[in-house]
């Protein structure tokens, strides 16, 4: 075959061009290979998956051999440039997003997409100073997300937290019921101090909101929609850095921050309907009550002078009069909460502005708690290494107590009596000289308060390197409050003999607080290898100053019910002199915390803090607090991985010292009371109010904890278990002083108690398919506290409490070797069938008819043996149903309803219908209750013999919350410009099963509620 000359030339040209191209390619490859082998510069852009918008501030770490050798951060446009040595990789990380580790790409821009990671929250624990990864954490802590809280209750933060964590308990207060103006007391696991004078909050945990110490009231009033996460710290390893404030545990609250660049507007609306729960009151009707009075002998008289009174009342009863008094002061209330937030990110600035308003109304008429607030969050990135964050908020809170008074007055009102007279006006008094509570409510009396609070905190973080940074925070809080309590001059509180210039009273109170704090913390993290060997060191220092003031002035002599302003007072009250007080304390502390993990298996953790406080004398101004912890990540062992069903198995233990300083600031110095009563020729005299105790030292609690955390079968089953033991030394207790000192007692370190218990939780996915899911969980707490040592003064107070016999339940006594919540009563052999008298058992085992308070013994403990919740979460596509049941078993209660409303009744007021039944009437009756007896005189005074006949088992099960929620799918809401939309409907305390029948809510009734929620994000 012959080729043409043109064909040959074309072939030669092709061969030459191919050779040149191959040469260029080989040169390029050689250059690239040389660059790859020697490293080079890498650049790229990082965006978020949701909207593919640039992400500034993403950490770009250069990792080699498991260590970070250098790094940078993305700029405002999400761009980065970094030099990468040969053999290194790039790791991209940002809070709230799943980290990515990728091989570098040279000579080409990298496009990195980060995905949001909901599980990131579960990987760390926040302690208010810094964060720790859970795989290196040895402390006992519970993390709860904001969504988890909302799945339980959108209205009650404290109830939601206690439902999700059995270790946190709300102290039962049967008197206050569901009063919205009563802030419940919280206890984590066990108490560490003795509330010998019914001190409220003595055993409450420390509350920290966004790194700043706050109050339980601030948490109680917080909008639950604003909460991002809650961390409950329990043992020494978790809390020791808080030193003298850590004995009762710590609750860390973090509010929501900015997670997306575009502007987002979020609105939440939560209406709630509440209904008084009167099902526990089983009172006599009109006919029964009148018959009970007759049986009690109230109409017996030698001359028959009381017969007409009885027949007049009988005629009223026969006419059909039967007043339902307990329905008079209650209502079906409506409450509502609103919040509106605007957030976004741009030009190195993250911002979030939130406004919220809540109007919470109780089931007693005209009471309520309204609150509005504004919150500003600004975070500004100055260059790549400096971040400045500002939080500021203002809150205004107004409370109104019901003018209808105590609910107990309506319980005791006789049903045959109308509150109105023949002219339709309220009667001032009812029979037996009892006040008409509806008349009192019709007056212009009121009790209200108003508080305004401002908080400001500034946080600064400087990143020297991605693994070396320093944080600093300064915080200032100020509040002013005013309370107004007016009692009308026409109130029955003032007798006819009260002087005109002393009728009516107006107490004006002014409260204020100014607190500031500052802290600085250095953080260093060093990775030794790629197998998870890491060392973390945190060093810090902080200072705090707390100051609170109060003053009260009472005016009297109001001439009319309409003149209800302090300006109309004609004089001071002779019973209430002007008074006031101040509490000022300062503290300082330095601390260090270190954490080491070896090959992601073995963990050693330790912390030390030296605290100083002005509350102590010069010789004891400082005290050390410390903790050590060990952990073992068993799931990272090869023999555990080979099992195939163990995802996580971590064993941890800790021991340490924490403290408590919840007492007056002036116990270590002498204080005096100046009075005009002590005028003499040299001036004004004074008497001691408090005697100085310069030897006062720090109350400390030794905490030991050992726990297990596990996740099994691809996270289908989770089992968590903790055993703890706490011993409190140098417990502060009142010690008696001789009368010549001018004071009755002084605080001293003379007390000791120990607590131990078990805390557990079990969670499992029963069903997990594409559309269906069903999770079951149960948690529980068993705790026991024993007093080891008390002062002689407290022993004498125990004797006084034992002798008291005018209260419907025996007073608390604190005895060595027993629990501080033990019930003390005299043992009983029951009612003697022959005489109808109660047979008491003395301490020596003999029987007697005579009640003696000295024979009181421990008859039970109000602290339950086991308490907690079990829950069911059922989901179908975007619909979920969450049921939470709470239980309490193994405890005892003293049934004061049976004591005072069934047996030892005051027949002049209404009582439980059981007062008719099972009572001794004649010889031979074998019954549980004494005969009906008439009071000795005309006064409403009843004395009680506290026997163990009224000590009952306290086992309860109740449906604490029910929540039905629907999340609208993205394909439905995105076309109308919405990012998220969900609706929910819930109920709280729908039913309750109890082993003891008693009146729930004596001064304020309990309620049941229905709530709805709407959340829209644009």
PDB file of N, CA and C in Angstrom, residues 244-317:
ATOM      1  N   UNK A 244     -17.129  26.030  96.876  1.00  0.00           N
ATOM      2  CA  UNK A 244     -18.048  26.208  98.000  1.00  0.00           C
ATOM      3  C   UNK A 244     -19.507  26.279  97.579  1.00  0.00           C
ATOM      4  N   UNK A 245     -19.794  26.288  96.279  1.00  0.00           N
ATOM      5  CA  UNK A 245     -21.178  26.343  95.800  1.00  0.00           C
ATOM      6  C   UNK A 245     -21.633  25.037  95.154  1.00  0.00           C
ATOM      7  N   UNK A 246     -20.836  23.968  95.318  1.00  0.00           N
ATOM      8  CA  UNK A 246     -21.069  22.763  94.529  1.00  0.00           C
ATOM      9  C   UNK A 246     -21.663  21.607  95.301  1.00  0.00           C
ATOM     10  N   UNK A 247     -21.852  21.729  96.624  1.00  0.00           N
ATOM     11  CA  UNK A 247     -22.285  20.577  97.417  1.00  0.00           C
ATOM     12  C   UNK A 247     -23.631  20.032  96.966  1.00  0.00           C
ATOM     13  N   UNK A 248     -24.507  20.897  96.463  1.00  0.00           N
ATOM     14  CA  UNK A 248     -25.855  20.474  96.080  1.00  0.00           C
ATOM     15  C   UNK A 248     -26.013  20.285  94.574  1.00  0.00           C
ATOM     16  N   UNK A 249     -24.902  20.198  93.852  1.00  0.00           N
ATOM     17  CA  UNK A 249     -24.967  20.016  92.411  1.00  0.00           C
ATOM     18  C   UNK A 249     -25.111  21.331  91.667  1.00  0.00           C
ATOM     19  N   UNK A 250     -24.998  21.254  90.356  1.00  0.00           N
ATOM     20  CA  UNK A 250     -25.033  22.451  89.503  1.00  0.00           C
ATOM     21  C   UNK A 250     -25.909  22.156  88.290  1.00  0.00           C
ATOM     22  N   UNK A 251     -26.741  23.111  87.931  1.00  0.00           N
ATOM     23  CA  UNK A 251     -27.550  23.028  86.706  1.00  0.00           C
ATOM     24  C   UNK A 251     -27.040  24.108  85.750  1.00  0.00           C
ATOM     25  N   UNK A 252     -26.529  23.669  84.601  1.00  0.00           N
ATOM     26  CA  UNK A 252     -25.975  24.574  83.591  1.00  0.00           C
ATOM     27  C   UNK A 252     -26.996  24.750  82.476  1.00  0.00           C
ATOM     28  N   UNK A 253     -27.344  25.996  82.196  1.00  0.00           N
ATOM     29  CA  UNK A 253     -28.299  26.314  81.128  1.00  0.00           C
ATOM     30  C   UNK A 253     -27.567  27.063  80.026  1.00  0.00           C
ATOM     31  N   UNK A 254     -27.749  26.630  78.794  1.00  0.00           N
ATOM     32  CA  UNK A 254     -27.242  27.372  77.649  1.00  0.00           C
ATOM     33  C   UNK A 254     -28.411  27.747  76.750  1.00  0.00           C
ATOM     34  N   UNK A 255     -28.521  29.039  76.477  1.00  0.00           N
ATOM     35  CA  UNK A 255     -29.582  29.493  75.589  1.00  0.00           C
ATOM     36  C   UNK A 255     -29.151  29.365  74.130  1.00  0.00           C
ATOM     37  N   UNK A 256     -30.126  29.417  73.244  1.00  0.00           N
ATOM     38  CA  UNK A 256     -29.877  29.203  71.828  1.00  0.00           C
ATOM     39  C   UNK A 256     -29.015  30.312  71.253  1.00  0.00           C
ATOM     40  N   UNK A 257     -28.150  29.890  70.320  1.00  0.00           N
ATOM     41  CA  UNK A 257     -27.283  30.824  69.629  1.00  0.00           C
ATOM     42  C   UNK A 257     -27.567  30.767  68.129  1.00  0.00           C
ATOM     43  N   UNK A 258     -26.714  31.401  67.347  1.00  0.00           N
ATOM     44  CA  UNK A 258     -26.912  31.476  65.903  1.00  0.00           C
ATOM     45  C   UNK A 258     -26.255  30.260  65.260  1.00  0.00           C
ATOM     46  N   UNK A 259     -26.986  29.571  64.409  1.00  0.00           N
ATOM     47  CA  UNK A 259     -26.442  28.397  63.716  1.00  0.00           C
ATOM     48  C   UNK A 259     -26.500  28.523  62.204  1.00  0.00           C
ATOM     49  N   UNK A 260     -27.144  29.576  61.683  1.00  0.00           N
ATOM     50  CA  UNK A 260     -27.268  29.714  60.236  1.00  0.00           C
ATOM     51  C   UNK A 260     -27.003  31.146  59.828  1.00  0.00           C
ATOM     52  N   UNK A 261     -26.502  31.310  58.608  1.00  0.00           N
ATOM     53  CA  UNK A 261     -26.142  32.634  58.119  1.00  0.00           C
ATOM     54  C   UNK A 261     -27.343  33.499  57.744  1.00  0.00           C
ATOM     55  N   UNK A 262     -28.335  32.981  57.008  1.00  0.00           N
ATOM     56  CA  UNK A 262     -29.432  33.869  56.609  1.00  0.00           C
ATOM     57  C   UNK A 262     -30.256  34.310  57.815  1.00  0.00           C
ATOM     58  N   UNK A 263     -30.915  35.437  57.646  1.00  0.00           N
ATOM     59  CA  UNK A 263     -31.770  35.957  58.711  1.00  0.00           C
ATOM     60  C   UNK A 263     -32.945  35.010  58.926  1.00  0.00           C
ATOM     61  N   UNK A 264     -33.148  34.643  60.193  1.00  0.00           N
ATOM     62  CA  UNK A 264     -34.250  33.766  60.540  1.00  0.00           C
ATOM     63  C   UNK A 264     -35.121  34.443  61.591  1.00  0.00           C
ATOM     64  N   UNK A 265     -36.424  34.324  61.392  1.00  0.00           N
ATOM     65  CA  UNK A 265     -37.395  34.868  62.344  1.00  0.00           C
ATOM     66  C   UNK A 265     -38.183  33.696  62.911  1.00  0.00           C
ATOM     67  N   UNK A 266     -38.206  33.601  64.240  1.00  0.00           N
ATOM     68  CA  UNK A 266     -38.894  32.488  64.900  1.00  0.00           C
ATOM     69  C   UNK A 266     -39.926  33.042  65.869  1.00  0.00           C
ATOM     70  N   UNK A 267     -41.149  32.527  65.769  1.00  0.00           N
ATOM     71  CA  UNK A 267     -42.225  32.942  66.670  1.00  0.00           C
ATOM     72  C   UNK A 267     -42.821  31.710  67.327  1.00  0.00           C
ATOM     73  N   UNK A 268     -43.015  31.789  68.640  1.00  0.00           N
ATOM     74  CA  UNK A 268     -43.611  30.692  69.404  1.00  0.00           C
ATOM     75  C   UNK A 268     -44.788  31.236  70.210  1.00  0.00           C
ATOM     76  N   UNK A 269     -45.854  30.485  70.193  1.00  0.00           N
ATOM     77  CA  UNK A 269     -47.058  30.849  70.942  1.00  0.00           C
ATOM     78  C   UNK A 269     -47.536  29.616  71.688  1.00  0.00           C
ATOM     79  N   UNK A 270     -47.702  29.761  73.015  1.00  0.00           N
ATOM     80  CA  UNK A 270     -48.125  28.635  73.850  1.00  0.00           C
ATOM     81  C   UNK A 270     -49.264  29.074  74.753  1.00  0.00           C
ATOM     82  N   UNK A 271     -50.498  28.757  74.405  1.00  0.00           N
ATOM     83  CA  UNK A 271     -51.621  28.990  75.320  1.00  0.00           C
ATOM     84  C   UNK A 271     -51.806  27.797  76.255  1.00  0.00           C
ATOM     85  N   UNK A 272     -52.315  28.053  77.444  1.00  0.00           N
ATOM     86  CA  UNK A 272     -52.539  26.980  78.416  1.00  0.00           C
ATOM     87  C   UNK A 272     -53.849  27.224  79.160  1.00  0.00           C
ATOM     88  N   UNK A 273     -54.597  26.160  79.365  1.00  0.00           N
ATOM     89  CA  UNK A 273     -55.847  26.210  80.111  1.00  0.00           C
ATOM     90  C   UNK A 273     -55.679  25.349  81.360  1.00  0.00           C
ATOM     91  N   UNK A 274     -55.987  25.918  82.517  1.00  0.00           N
ATOM     92  CA  UNK A 274     -55.816  25.210  83.788  1.00  0.00           C
ATOM     93  C   UNK A 274     -57.148  25.093  84.501  1.00  0.00           C
ATOM     94  N   UNK A 275     -57.327  23.955  85.172  1.00  0.00           N
ATOM     95  CA  UNK A 275     -58.565  23.668  85.887  1.00  0.00           C
ATOM     96  C   UNK A 275     -58.221  23.180  87.286  1.00  0.00           C
ATOM     97  N   UNK A 276     -58.903  23.724  88.270  1.00  0.00           N
ATOM     98  CA  UNK A 276     -58.648  23.323  89.647  1.00  0.00           C
ATOM     99  C   UNK A 276     -59.006  21.862  89.850  1.00  0.00           C
ATOM    100  N   UNK A 277     -58.102  21.130  90.489  1.00  0.00           N
ATOM    101  CA  UNK A 277     -58.346  19.721  90.791  1.00  0.00           C
ATOM    102  C   UNK A 277     -58.881  19.623  92.216  1.00  0.00           C
ATOM    103  N   UNK A 278     -60.196  19.481  92.335  1.00  0.00           N
ATOM    104  CA  UNK A 278     -60.848  19.423  93.646  1.00  0.00           C
ATOM    105  C   UNK A 278     -61.280  18.003  93.999  1.00  0.00           C
ATOM    106  N   UNK A 279     -60.747  17.029  93.287  1.00  0.00           N
ATOM    107  CA  UNK A 279     -61.205  15.655  93.475  1.00  0.00           C
ATOM    108  C   UNK A 279     -60.776  15.058  94.812  1.00  0.00           C
ATOM    109  N   UNK A 280     -59.760  15.612  95.455  1.00  0.00           N
ATOM    110  CA  UNK A 280     -59.283  15.028  96.712  1.00  0.00           C
ATOM    111  C   UNK A 280     -60.071  15.522  97.921  1.00  0.00           C
ATOM    112  N   UNK A 281     -60.960  16.486  97.725  1.00  0.00           N
ATOM    113  CA  UNK A 281     -61.738  17.031  98.846  1.00  0.00           C
ATOM    114  C   UNK A 281     -63.089  16.316  98.901  1.00  0.00           C
ATOM    115  N   UNK A 282     -63.319  15.614  99.987  1.00  0.00           N
ATOM    116  CA  UNK A 282     -64.567  14.862 100.160  1.00  0.00           C
ATOM    117  C   UNK A 282     -65.244  15.386 101.429  1.00  0.00           C
ATOM    118  N   UNK A 283     -65.918  16.525 101.286  1.00  0.00           N
ATOM    119  CA  UNK A 283     -66.452  17.239 102.443  1.00  0.00           C
ATOM    120  C   UNK A 283     -67.915  16.894 102.694  1.00  0.00           C
ATOM    121  N   UNK A 284     -68.352  17.192 103.896  1.00  0.00           N
ATOM    122  CA  UNK A 284     -69.755  16.970 104.263  1.00  0.00           C
ATOM    123  C   UNK A 284     -70.664  17.944 103.520  1.00  0.00           C
ATOM    124  N   UNK A 285     -71.856  17.480 103.161  1.00  0.00           N
ATOM    125  CA  UNK A 285     -72.839  18.418 102.649  1.00  0.00           C
ATOM    126  C   UNK A 285     -73.546  19.093 103.819  1.00  0.00           C
ATOM    127  N   UNK A 286     -74.530  19.926 103.531  1.00  0.00           N
ATOM    128  CA  UNK A 286     -75.153  20.732 104.589  1.00  0.00           C
ATOM    129  C   UNK A 286     -75.817  19.871 105.656  1.00  0.00           C
ATOM    130  N   UNK A 287     -76.573  18.876 105.230  1.00  0.00           N
ATOM    131  CA  UNK A 287     -77.279  18.032 106.190  1.00  0.00           C
ATOM    132  C   UNK A 287     -76.298  17.224 107.036  1.00  0.00           C
ATOM    133  N   UNK A 288     -75.293  16.673 106.409  1.00  0.00           N
ATOM    134  CA  UNK A 288     -74.300  15.887 107.141  1.00  0.00           C
ATOM    135  C   UNK A 288     -73.539  16.750 108.133  1.00  0.00           C
ATOM    136  N   UNK A 289     -73.207  17.957 107.728  1.00  0.00           N
ATOM    137  CA  UNK A 289     -72.441  18.822 108.622  1.00  0.00           C
ATOM    138  C   UNK A 289     -73.261  19.218 109.839  1.00  0.00           C
ATOM    139  N   UNK A 290     -74.510  19.535 109.658  1.00  0.00           N
ATOM    140  CA  UNK A 290     -75.348  19.917 110.791  1.00  0.00           C
ATOM    141  C   UNK A 290     -75.537  18.731 111.743  1.00  0.00           C
ATOM    142  N   UNK A 291     -75.704  17.550 111.181  1.00  0.00           N
ATOM    143  CA  UNK A 291     -75.838  16.371 112.019  1.00  0.00           C
ATOM    144  C   UNK A 291     -74.552  16.096 112.797  1.00  0.00           C
ATOM    145  N   UNK A 292     -73.429  16.347 112.167  1.00  0.00           N
ATOM    146  CA  UNK A 292     -72.146  16.159 112.854  1.00  0.00           C
ATOM    147  C   UNK A 292     -72.013  17.137 114.020  1.00  0.00           C
ATOM    148  N   UNK A 293     -72.493  18.353 113.832  1.00  0.00           N
ATOM    149  CA  UNK A 293     -72.466  19.327 114.928  1.00  0.00           C
ATOM    150  C   UNK A 293     -73.348  18.852 116.083  1.00  0.00           C
ATOM    151  N   UNK A 294     -74.508  18.290 115.735  1.00  0.00           N
ATOM    152  CA  UNK A 294     -75.393  17.814 116.794  1.00  0.00           C
ATOM    153  C   UNK A 294     -74.761  16.661 117.566  1.00  0.00           C
ATOM    154  N   UNK A 295     -74.161  15.726 116.826  1.00  0.00           N
ATOM    155  CA  UNK A 295     -73.499  14.600 117.471  1.00  0.00           C
ATOM    156  C   UNK A 295     -72.319  15.048 118.325  1.00  0.00           C
ATOM    157  N   UNK A 296     -71.702  16.142 117.938  1.00  0.00           N
ATOM    158  CA  UNK A 296     -70.568  16.664 118.703  1.00  0.00           C
ATOM    159  C   UNK A 296     -71.007  17.401 119.962  1.00  0.00           C
ATOM    160  N   UNK A 297     -72.292  17.613 120.118  1.00  0.00           N
ATOM    161  CA  UNK A 297     -72.793  18.268 121.309  1.00  0.00           C
ATOM    162  C   UNK A 297     -72.738  19.782 121.276  1.00  0.00           C
ATOM    163  N   UNK A 298     -72.649  20.349 120.092  1.00  0.00           N
ATOM    164  CA  UNK A 298     -72.584  21.807 120.017  1.00  0.00           C
ATOM    165  C   UNK A 298     -73.895  22.483 120.416  1.00  0.00           C
ATOM    166  N   UNK A 299     -74.994  21.754 120.434  1.00  0.00           N
ATOM    167  CA  UNK A 299     -76.284  22.370 120.761  1.00  0.00           C
ATOM    168  C   UNK A 299     -76.824  21.891 122.106  1.00  0.00           C
ATOM    169  N   UNK A 300     -75.982  21.232 122.867  1.00  0.00           N
ATOM    170  CA  UNK A 300     -76.400  20.808 124.195  1.00  0.00           C
ATOM    171  C   UNK A 300     -76.212  21.946 125.189  1.00  0.00           C
ATOM    172  N   UNK A 301     -77.238  22.169 125.978  1.00  0.00           N
ATOM    173  CA  UNK A 301     -77.128  23.154 127.062  1.00  0.00           C
ATOM    174  C   UNK A 301     -78.171  22.789 128.116  1.00  0.00           C
ATOM    175  N   UNK A 302     -77.876  23.002 129.381  1.00  0.00           N
ATOM    176  CA  UNK A 302     -78.824  22.631 130.451  1.00  0.00           C
ATOM    177  C   UNK A 302     -80.171  23.311 130.309  1.00  0.00           C
ATOM    178  N   UNK A 303     -80.152  24.547 129.797  1.00  0.00           N
ATOM    179  CA  UNK A 303     -81.403  25.315 129.707  1.00  0.00           C
ATOM    180  C   UNK A 303     -82.083  25.184 128.353  1.00  0.00           C
ATOM    181  N   UNK A 304     -81.433  24.525 127.395  1.00  0.00           N
ATOM    182  CA  UNK A 304     -81.994  24.412 126.046  1.00  0.00           C
ATOM    183  C   UNK A 304     -81.880  25.689 125.252  1.00  0.00           C
ATOM    184  N   UNK A 305     -80.955  26.584 125.657  1.00  0.00           N
ATOM    185  CA  UNK A 305     -80.823  27.880 124.988  1.00  0.00           C
ATOM    186  C   UNK A 305     -80.323  27.748 123.555  1.00  0.00           C
ATOM    187  N   UNK A 306     -79.676  26.601 123.229  1.00  0.00           N
ATOM    188  CA  UNK A 306     -79.108  26.435 121.893  1.00  0.00           C
ATOM    189  C   UNK A 306     -80.027  25.693 120.937  1.00  0.00           C
ATOM    190  N   UNK A 307     -81.185  25.287 121.463  1.00  0.00           N
ATOM    191  CA  UNK A 307     -82.093  24.530 120.606  1.00  0.00           C
ATOM    192  C   UNK A 307     -82.551  25.333 119.400  1.00  0.00           C
ATOM    193  N   UNK A 308     -82.898  26.614 119.647  1.00  0.00           N
ATOM    194  CA  UNK A 308     -83.410  27.436 118.556  1.00  0.00           C
ATOM    195  C   UNK A 308     -82.379  27.613 117.451  1.00  0.00           C
ATOM    196  N   UNK A 309     -81.124  27.747 117.875  1.00  0.00           N
ATOM    197  CA  UNK A 309     -80.056  27.886 116.878  1.00  0.00           C
ATOM    198  C   UNK A 309     -80.002  26.648 115.984  1.00  0.00           C
ATOM    199  N   UNK A 310     -80.150  25.492 116.577  1.00  0.00           N
ATOM    200  CA  UNK A 310     -80.117  24.256 115.793  1.00  0.00           C
ATOM    201  C   UNK A 310     -81.300  24.196 114.827  1.00  0.00           C
ATOM    202  N   UNK A 311     -82.500  24.506 115.310  1.00  0.00           N
ATOM    203  CA  UNK A 311     -83.683  24.417 114.460  1.00  0.00           C
ATOM    204  C   UNK A 311     -83.665  25.459 113.344  1.00  0.00           C
ATOM    205  N   UNK A 312     -83.076  26.616 113.617  1.00  0.00           N
ATOM    206  CA  UNK A 312     -82.934  27.623 112.543  1.00  0.00           C
ATOM    207  C   UNK A 312     -82.049  27.089 111.419  1.00  0.00           C
ATOM    208  N   UNK A 313     -80.958  26.444 111.791  1.00  0.00           N
ATOM    209  CA  UNK A 313     -80.050  25.893 110.779  1.00  0.00           C
ATOM    210  C   UNK A 313     -80.689  24.696 110.079  1.00  0.00           C
ATOM    211  N   UNK A 314     -81.460  23.930 110.836  1.00  0.00           N
ATOM    212  CA  UNK A 314     -82.137  22.793 110.231  1.00  0.00           C
ATOM    213  C   UNK A 314     -83.133  23.246 109.170  1.00  0.00           C
ATOM    214  N   UNK A 315     -83.808  24.372 109.446  1.00  0.00           N
ATOM    215  CA  UNK A 315     -84.756  24.912 108.471  1.00  0.00           C
ATOM    216  C   UNK A 315     -84.028  25.351 107.202  1.00  0.00           C
ATOM    217  N   UNK A 316     -82.840  25.912 107.371  1.00  0.00           N
ATOM    218  CA  UNK A 316     -82.049  26.330 106.202  1.00  0.00           C
ATOM    219  C   UNK A 316     -81.650  25.109 105.385  1.00  0.00           C
ATOM    220  N   UNK A 317     -81.236  24.041 106.072  1.00  0.00           N
ATOM    221  CA  UNK A 317     -80.837  22.825 105.372  1.00  0.00           C
ATOM    222  C   UNK A 317     -82.026  22.221 104.640  1.00  0.00           C
TER     223      UNK A 317
END
